[in-house]
Coordinates of C-alpha atoms and ligand atoms in Angstrom, one line a residue:
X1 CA 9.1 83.4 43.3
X2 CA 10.5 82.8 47.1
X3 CA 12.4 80.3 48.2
X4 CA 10.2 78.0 49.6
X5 CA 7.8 77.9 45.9
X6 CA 10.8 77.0 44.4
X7 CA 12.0 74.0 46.5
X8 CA 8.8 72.7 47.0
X9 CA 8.7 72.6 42.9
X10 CA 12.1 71.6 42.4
X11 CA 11.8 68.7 44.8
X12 CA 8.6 67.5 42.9
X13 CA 10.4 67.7 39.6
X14 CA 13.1 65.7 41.4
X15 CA 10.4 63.1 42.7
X16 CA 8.3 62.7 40.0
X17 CA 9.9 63.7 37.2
X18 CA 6.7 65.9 36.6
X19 CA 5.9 69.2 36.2
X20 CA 2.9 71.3 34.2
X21 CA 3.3 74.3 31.6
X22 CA 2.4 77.0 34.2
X23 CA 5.2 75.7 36.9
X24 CA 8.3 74.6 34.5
X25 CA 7.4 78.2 33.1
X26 CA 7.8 79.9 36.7
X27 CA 11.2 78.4 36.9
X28 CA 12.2 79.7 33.5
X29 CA 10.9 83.3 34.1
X30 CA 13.0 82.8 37.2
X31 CA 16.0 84.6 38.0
X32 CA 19.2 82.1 38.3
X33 CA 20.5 83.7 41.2
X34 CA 17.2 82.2 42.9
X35 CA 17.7 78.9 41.3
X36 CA 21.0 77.3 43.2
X37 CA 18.6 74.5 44.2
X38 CA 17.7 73.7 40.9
X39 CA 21.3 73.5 39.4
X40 CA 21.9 71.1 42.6
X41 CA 19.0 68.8 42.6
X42 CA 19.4 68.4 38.7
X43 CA 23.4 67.9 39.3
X44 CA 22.2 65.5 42.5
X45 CA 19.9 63.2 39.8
X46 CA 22.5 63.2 36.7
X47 CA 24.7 61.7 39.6
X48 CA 22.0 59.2 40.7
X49 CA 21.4 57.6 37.0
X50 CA 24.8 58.6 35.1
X51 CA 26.9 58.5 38.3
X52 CA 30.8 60.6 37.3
X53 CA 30.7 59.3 33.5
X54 CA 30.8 61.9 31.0
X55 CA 30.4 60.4 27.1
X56 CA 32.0 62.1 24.5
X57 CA 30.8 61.8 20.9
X58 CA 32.6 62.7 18.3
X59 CA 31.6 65.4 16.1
X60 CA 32.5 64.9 12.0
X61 CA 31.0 67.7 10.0
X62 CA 31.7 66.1 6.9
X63 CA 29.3 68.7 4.3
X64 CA 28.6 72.2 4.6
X65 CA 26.2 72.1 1.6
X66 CA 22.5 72.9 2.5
X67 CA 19.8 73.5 0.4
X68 CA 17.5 74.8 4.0
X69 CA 17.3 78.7 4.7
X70 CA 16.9 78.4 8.7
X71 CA 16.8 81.8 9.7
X72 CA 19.3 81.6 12.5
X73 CA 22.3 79.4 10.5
X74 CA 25.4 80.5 8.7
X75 CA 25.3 77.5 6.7
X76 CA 21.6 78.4 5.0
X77 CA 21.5 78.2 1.7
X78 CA 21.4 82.0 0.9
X79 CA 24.7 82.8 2.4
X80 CA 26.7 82.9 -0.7
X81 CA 29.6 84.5 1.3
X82 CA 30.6 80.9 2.9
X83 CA 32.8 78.6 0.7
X84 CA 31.3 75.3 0.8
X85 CA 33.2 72.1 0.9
X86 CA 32.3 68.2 1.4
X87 CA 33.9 65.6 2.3
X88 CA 34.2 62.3 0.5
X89 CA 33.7 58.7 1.2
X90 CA 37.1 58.3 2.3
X91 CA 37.8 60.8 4.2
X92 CA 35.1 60.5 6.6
X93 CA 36.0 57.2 6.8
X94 CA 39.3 57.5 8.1
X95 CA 38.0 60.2 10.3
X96 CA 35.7 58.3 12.3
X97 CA 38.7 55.3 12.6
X98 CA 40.8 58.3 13.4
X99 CA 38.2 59.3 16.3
X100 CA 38.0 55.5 17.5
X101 CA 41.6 55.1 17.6
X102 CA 41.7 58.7 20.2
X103 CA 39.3 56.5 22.2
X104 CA 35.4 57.4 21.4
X105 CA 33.4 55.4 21.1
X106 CA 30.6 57.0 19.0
X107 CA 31.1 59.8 15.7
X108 CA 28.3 61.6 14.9
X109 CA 27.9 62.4 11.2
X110 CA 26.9 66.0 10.6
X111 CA 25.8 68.2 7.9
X112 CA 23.6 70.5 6.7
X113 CA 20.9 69.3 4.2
X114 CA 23.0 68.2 1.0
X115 CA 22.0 66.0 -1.4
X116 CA 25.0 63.3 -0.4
X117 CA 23.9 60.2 -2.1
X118 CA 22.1 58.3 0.4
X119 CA 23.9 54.9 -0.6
X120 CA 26.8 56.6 -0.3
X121 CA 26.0 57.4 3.3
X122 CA 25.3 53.6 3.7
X123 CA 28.4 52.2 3.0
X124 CA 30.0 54.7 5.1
X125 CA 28.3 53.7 7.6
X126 CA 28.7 50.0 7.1
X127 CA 32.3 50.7 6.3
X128 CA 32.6 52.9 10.0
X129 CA 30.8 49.5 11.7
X130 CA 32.9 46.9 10.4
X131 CA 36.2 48.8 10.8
X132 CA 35.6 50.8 13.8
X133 CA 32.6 49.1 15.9
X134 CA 31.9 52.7 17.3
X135 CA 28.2 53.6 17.5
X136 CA 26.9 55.9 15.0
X137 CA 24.9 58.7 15.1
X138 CA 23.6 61.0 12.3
X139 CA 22.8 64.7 12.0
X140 CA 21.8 65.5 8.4
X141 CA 18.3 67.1 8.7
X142 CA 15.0 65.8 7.2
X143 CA 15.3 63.3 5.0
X144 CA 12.8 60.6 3.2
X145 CA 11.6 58.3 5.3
X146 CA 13.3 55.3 2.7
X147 CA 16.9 56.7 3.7
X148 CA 16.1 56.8 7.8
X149 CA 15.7 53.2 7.0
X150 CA 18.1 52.6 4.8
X151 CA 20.7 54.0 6.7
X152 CA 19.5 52.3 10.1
X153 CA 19.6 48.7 8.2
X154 CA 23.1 50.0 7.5
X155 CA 24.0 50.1 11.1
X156 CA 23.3 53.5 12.4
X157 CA 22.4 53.7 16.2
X158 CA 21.0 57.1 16.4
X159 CA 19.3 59.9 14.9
X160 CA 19.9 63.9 15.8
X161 CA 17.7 66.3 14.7
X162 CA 16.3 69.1 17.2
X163 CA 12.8 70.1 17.1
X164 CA 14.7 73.3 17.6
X165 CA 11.1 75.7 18.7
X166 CA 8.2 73.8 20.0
X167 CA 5.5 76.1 18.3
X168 CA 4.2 75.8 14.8
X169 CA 4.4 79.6 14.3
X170 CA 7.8 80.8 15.3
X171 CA 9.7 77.1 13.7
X172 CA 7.7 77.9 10.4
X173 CA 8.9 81.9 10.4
X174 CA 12.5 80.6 10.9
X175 CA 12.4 77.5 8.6
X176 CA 10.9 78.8 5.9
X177 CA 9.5 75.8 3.6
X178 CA 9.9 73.7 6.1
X179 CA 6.8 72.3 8.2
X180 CA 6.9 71.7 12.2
X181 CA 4.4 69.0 11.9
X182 CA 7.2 67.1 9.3
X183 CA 9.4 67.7 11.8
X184 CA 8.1 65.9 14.6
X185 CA 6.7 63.1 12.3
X186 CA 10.4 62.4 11.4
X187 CA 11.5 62.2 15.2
X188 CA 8.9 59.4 16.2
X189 CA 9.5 57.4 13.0
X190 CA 12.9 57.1 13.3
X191 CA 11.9 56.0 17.1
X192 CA 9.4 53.0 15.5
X193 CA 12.3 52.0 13.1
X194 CA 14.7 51.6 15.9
X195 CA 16.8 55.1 16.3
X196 CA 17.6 56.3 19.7
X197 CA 16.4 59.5 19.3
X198 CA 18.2 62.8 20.2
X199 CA 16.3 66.5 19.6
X200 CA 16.3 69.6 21.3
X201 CA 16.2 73.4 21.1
X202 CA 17.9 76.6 20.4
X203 CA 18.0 78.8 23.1
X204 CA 16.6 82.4 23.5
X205 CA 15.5 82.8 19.6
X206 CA 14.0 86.1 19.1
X207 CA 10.2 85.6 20.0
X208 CA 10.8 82.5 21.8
X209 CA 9.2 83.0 25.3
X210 CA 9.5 80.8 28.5
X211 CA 6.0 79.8 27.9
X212 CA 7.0 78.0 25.0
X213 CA 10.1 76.2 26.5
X214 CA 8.0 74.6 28.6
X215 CA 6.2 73.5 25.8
X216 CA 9.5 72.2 24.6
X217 CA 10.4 70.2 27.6
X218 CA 6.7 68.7 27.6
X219 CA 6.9 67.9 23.7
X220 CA 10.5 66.2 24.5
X221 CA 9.0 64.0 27.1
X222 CA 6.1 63.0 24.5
X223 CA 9.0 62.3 22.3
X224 CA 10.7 59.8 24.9
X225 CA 13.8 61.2 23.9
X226 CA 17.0 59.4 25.0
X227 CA 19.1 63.0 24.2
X228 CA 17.8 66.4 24.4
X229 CA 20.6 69.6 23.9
X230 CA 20.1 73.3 24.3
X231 CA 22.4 75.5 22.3
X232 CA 22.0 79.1 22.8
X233 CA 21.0 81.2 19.5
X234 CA 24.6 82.8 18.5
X235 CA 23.6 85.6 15.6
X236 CA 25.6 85.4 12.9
X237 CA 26.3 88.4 10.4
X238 CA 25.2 86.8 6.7
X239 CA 21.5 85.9 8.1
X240 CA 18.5 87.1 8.8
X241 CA 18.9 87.2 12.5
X242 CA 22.0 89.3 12.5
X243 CA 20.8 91.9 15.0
X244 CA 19.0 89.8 16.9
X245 CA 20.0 89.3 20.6
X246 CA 22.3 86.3 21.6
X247 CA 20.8 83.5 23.4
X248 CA 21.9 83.7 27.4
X249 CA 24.3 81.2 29.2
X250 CA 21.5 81.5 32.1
X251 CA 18.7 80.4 30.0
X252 CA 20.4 77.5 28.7
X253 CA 21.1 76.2 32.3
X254 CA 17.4 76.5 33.5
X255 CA 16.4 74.7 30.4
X256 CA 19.5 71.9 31.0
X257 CA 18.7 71.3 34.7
X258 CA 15.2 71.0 33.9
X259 CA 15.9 68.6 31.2
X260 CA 17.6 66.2 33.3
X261 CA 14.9 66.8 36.3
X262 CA 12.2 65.9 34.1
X263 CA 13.9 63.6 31.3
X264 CA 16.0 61.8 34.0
X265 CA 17.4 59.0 32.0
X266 CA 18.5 61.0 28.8
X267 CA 21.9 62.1 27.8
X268 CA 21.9 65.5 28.1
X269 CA 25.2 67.6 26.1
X270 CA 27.1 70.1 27.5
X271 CA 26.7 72.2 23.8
X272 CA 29.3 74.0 21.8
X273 CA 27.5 76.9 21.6
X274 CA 27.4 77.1 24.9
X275 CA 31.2 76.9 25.5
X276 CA 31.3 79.5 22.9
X277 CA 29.4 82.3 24.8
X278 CA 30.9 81.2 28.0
X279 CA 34.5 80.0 28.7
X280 CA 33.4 78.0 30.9
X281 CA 29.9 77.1 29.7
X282 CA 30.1 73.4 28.9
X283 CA 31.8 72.9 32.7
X284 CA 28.7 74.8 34.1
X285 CA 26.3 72.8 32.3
X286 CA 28.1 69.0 33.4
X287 CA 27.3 70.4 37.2
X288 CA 23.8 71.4 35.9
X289 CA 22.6 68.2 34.8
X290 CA 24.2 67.5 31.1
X291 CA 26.7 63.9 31.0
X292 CA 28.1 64.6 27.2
X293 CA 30.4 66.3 25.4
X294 CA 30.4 66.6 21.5
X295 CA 34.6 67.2 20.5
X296 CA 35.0 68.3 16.9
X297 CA 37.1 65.6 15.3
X298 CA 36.8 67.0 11.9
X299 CA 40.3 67.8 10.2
X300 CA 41.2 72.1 10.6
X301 CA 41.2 72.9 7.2
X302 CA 37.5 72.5 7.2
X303 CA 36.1 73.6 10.8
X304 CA 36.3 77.4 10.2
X305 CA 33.9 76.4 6.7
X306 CA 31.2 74.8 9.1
X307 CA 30.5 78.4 10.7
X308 CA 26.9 77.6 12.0
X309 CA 28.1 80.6 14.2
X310 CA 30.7 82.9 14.6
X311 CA 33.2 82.3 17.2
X312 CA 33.4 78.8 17.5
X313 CA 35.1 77.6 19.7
X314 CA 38.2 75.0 18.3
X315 CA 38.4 76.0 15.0
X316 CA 42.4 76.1 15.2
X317 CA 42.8 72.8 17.1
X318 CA 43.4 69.6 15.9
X319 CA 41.0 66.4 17.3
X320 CA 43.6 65.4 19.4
X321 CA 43.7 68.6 21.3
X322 CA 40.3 68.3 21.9
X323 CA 40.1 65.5 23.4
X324 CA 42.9 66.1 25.9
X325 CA 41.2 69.0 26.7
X326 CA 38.2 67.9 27.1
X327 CA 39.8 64.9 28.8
X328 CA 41.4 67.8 31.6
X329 CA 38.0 69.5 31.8
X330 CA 36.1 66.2 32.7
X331 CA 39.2 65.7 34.9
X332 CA 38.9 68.8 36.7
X333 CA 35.7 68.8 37.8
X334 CA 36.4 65.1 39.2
X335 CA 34.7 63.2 36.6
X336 CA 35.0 60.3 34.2
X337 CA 35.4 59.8 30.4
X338 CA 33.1 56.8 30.0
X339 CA 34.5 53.7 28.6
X340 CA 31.6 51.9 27.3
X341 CA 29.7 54.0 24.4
X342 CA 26.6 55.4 26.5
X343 CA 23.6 53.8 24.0
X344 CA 20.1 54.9 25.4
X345 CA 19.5 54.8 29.4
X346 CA 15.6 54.5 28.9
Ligands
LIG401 N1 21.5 70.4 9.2 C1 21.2 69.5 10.3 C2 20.1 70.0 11.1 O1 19.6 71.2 10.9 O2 19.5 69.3 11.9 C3 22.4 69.4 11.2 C4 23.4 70.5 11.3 S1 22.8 72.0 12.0 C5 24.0 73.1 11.7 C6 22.9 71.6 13.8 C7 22.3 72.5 14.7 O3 22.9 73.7 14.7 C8 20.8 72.9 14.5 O4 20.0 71.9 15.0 C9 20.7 74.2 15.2 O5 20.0 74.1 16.5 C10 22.1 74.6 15.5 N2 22.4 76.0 15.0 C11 22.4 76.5 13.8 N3 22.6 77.8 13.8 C12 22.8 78.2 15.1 C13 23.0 79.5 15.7 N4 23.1 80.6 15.0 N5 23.1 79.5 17.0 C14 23.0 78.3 17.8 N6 22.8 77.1 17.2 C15 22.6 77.1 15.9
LIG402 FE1 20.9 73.8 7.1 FE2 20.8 72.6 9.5 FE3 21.7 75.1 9.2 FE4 19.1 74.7 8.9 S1 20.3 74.4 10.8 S2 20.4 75.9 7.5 S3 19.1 72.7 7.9 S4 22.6 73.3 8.4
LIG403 FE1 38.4 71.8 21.4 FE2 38.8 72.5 24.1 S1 37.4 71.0 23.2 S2 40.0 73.0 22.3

């Protein structure tokens, strides 16, 4: 595509916040080299609605138990090789008081899809409210529809669960048992019962074509998400995808600029995964568009057990090394930790 093609899209994206599956799909099949103006105009709005504030959320992976098979994840059930572990009630509660005492102001509860007693959740959540005041965001997959409730007339504020692959074919092949339509049904419930909703996708999974990004990005602004990540696919060895390609650091930026040109008032992550292929990946994604950062706050004798992935990054530090370092990479690139806990911008 030349130069002028691209502008002349970019700077409608930028205006209008508007683009349709045959033109976000151009600038995916792209070539980043051509795409400077995209990176800037989607840097140029995060600056315009989010101004320098980055918000950090901490990350408490409190289960590794999953009774899913997603093709891609080393925490699927059939990998028998990974020692499992959980977390109990009081653990994760001092955790997240841990996390609020280092300064954040939101923990995210993470997990695969374990059979935690939901009431149990509940009062951890009520418990995290009362002690902490910290907003509260869960990641524990599809649930029933009674818990979502129950757990946001506990207090929760928000609800993570990507849609991971916006076509019905590819998410069904890679989650077997699993149905897309169930998926999506969750997403907008837990938007009617209140949630502020966070989804998103995995970058570059085998099959996945630009075509059906765009798809994604259109599907997230059906949603009215108020968070959308990108993660790029990282193979791991004990799944089914183990000699599959890795997802691409410039993939993930095209999707992450675009996000924020045509999402403008979401909060957009800088991803782990990303900073895992890329030393430098979460830095180059905060000047691309994304205004969070997810630290791992969860103690070091259980982070190298959460291996969605290999690699990942922080699995020797402790939460307070994260957050100074995430503190000195915000720093660096002449930006703000935000001091107020970054609820929904819509
Ligand atoms: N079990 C919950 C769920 O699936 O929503 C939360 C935990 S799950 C590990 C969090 C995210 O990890 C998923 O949404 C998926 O996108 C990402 N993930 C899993 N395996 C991955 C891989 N191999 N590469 C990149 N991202 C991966
Ligand atoms: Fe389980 Fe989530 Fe991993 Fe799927 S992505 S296997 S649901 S932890
Ligand atoms: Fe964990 Fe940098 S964020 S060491």
């Amino acid at each position: 595509m030349n130069q002028f093609k691209i502008k002349s899209l970019v700077n409608r994206a930028y205006q209008e916040g508007e683009l349709n599956k045959d033109e976000i799909t151009a600038l995916l099949k792209a070539d980043i080299k051509e795409l400077d103006y995209l990176l800037q105009k989607a840097d140029q709005k995060r600056e315009e609605i989010c101004a320098e504030e980055v918000h950090l959320r901490a990350i408490i992976e409190f289960s590794s138990y999953c009774k899913q098979n997603c093709h891609y994840c080393g925490l699927r059930k059939d990998n028998q090789q990974l020692e499992r572990y959980q977390l109990e009630k009081g653990e994760i509660i001092k955790t997240a008081q841990m996390a609020s005492e280092l300064g954040y102001q939101t923990v995210v509860l993470q997990s695969g899809e374990d059979e935690y007693p939901a009431a149990e959740i509940a009062e951890i959540i009520k418990e995290i409210k009362k002690t902490t005041g910290m907003a509260i965001t869960l990641s524990l997959g599809e649930k029933d529809f009674a818990f979502y409730k129950l757990w946001r007339e506990a207090g929760a504020d928000r609800y993570l669960l990507k849609h991971e692959v916006a076509d019905r074919v590819l998410y069904e092949k890679y989650h077997p048992g699993m149905s897309f339509a169930n998926r999506i049904e969750s997403l907008k419930y837990l938007k009617t019962i209140g949630y502020q909703i966070g989804s998103g996708v995995i970058i570059d999974l085998p099959g996945q074509t630009p075509e059906i990004l765009a798809e994604d990005l259109l599907l997230s602004q059906d949603l009215e998400l108020d968070m959308i990540g990108s993660g790029p696919f990282i193979p791991h060895q004990q799944t089914p995808l183990k000699d599959s390609q890795r997802g691409t650091v410039e993939m993930t930026l095209k999707f992450t600029a675009l996000s924020r040109l045509l999402l403008p008032l979401a909060h957009i992550p800088a991803t782990t995964a990303l900073g895992t292929i890329d030393a430098e990946g979460r830095q180059k994604a905060l000047r691309a568009g994304a205004n969070v950062v997810m630290p791992n706050v969860t103690d070091s004798r259980y982070r190298e057990k959460y291996q969605i992935y290999p690699e990942k990054i922080c699995v020797n530090e402790e939460a307070g090394d994260c957050r100074q370092c995430i503190g000195g990479i915000i720093a660096s690139l002449g930006r703000q930790v935000s001091q107020n806990k970054g609820h929904s911008l819509r």
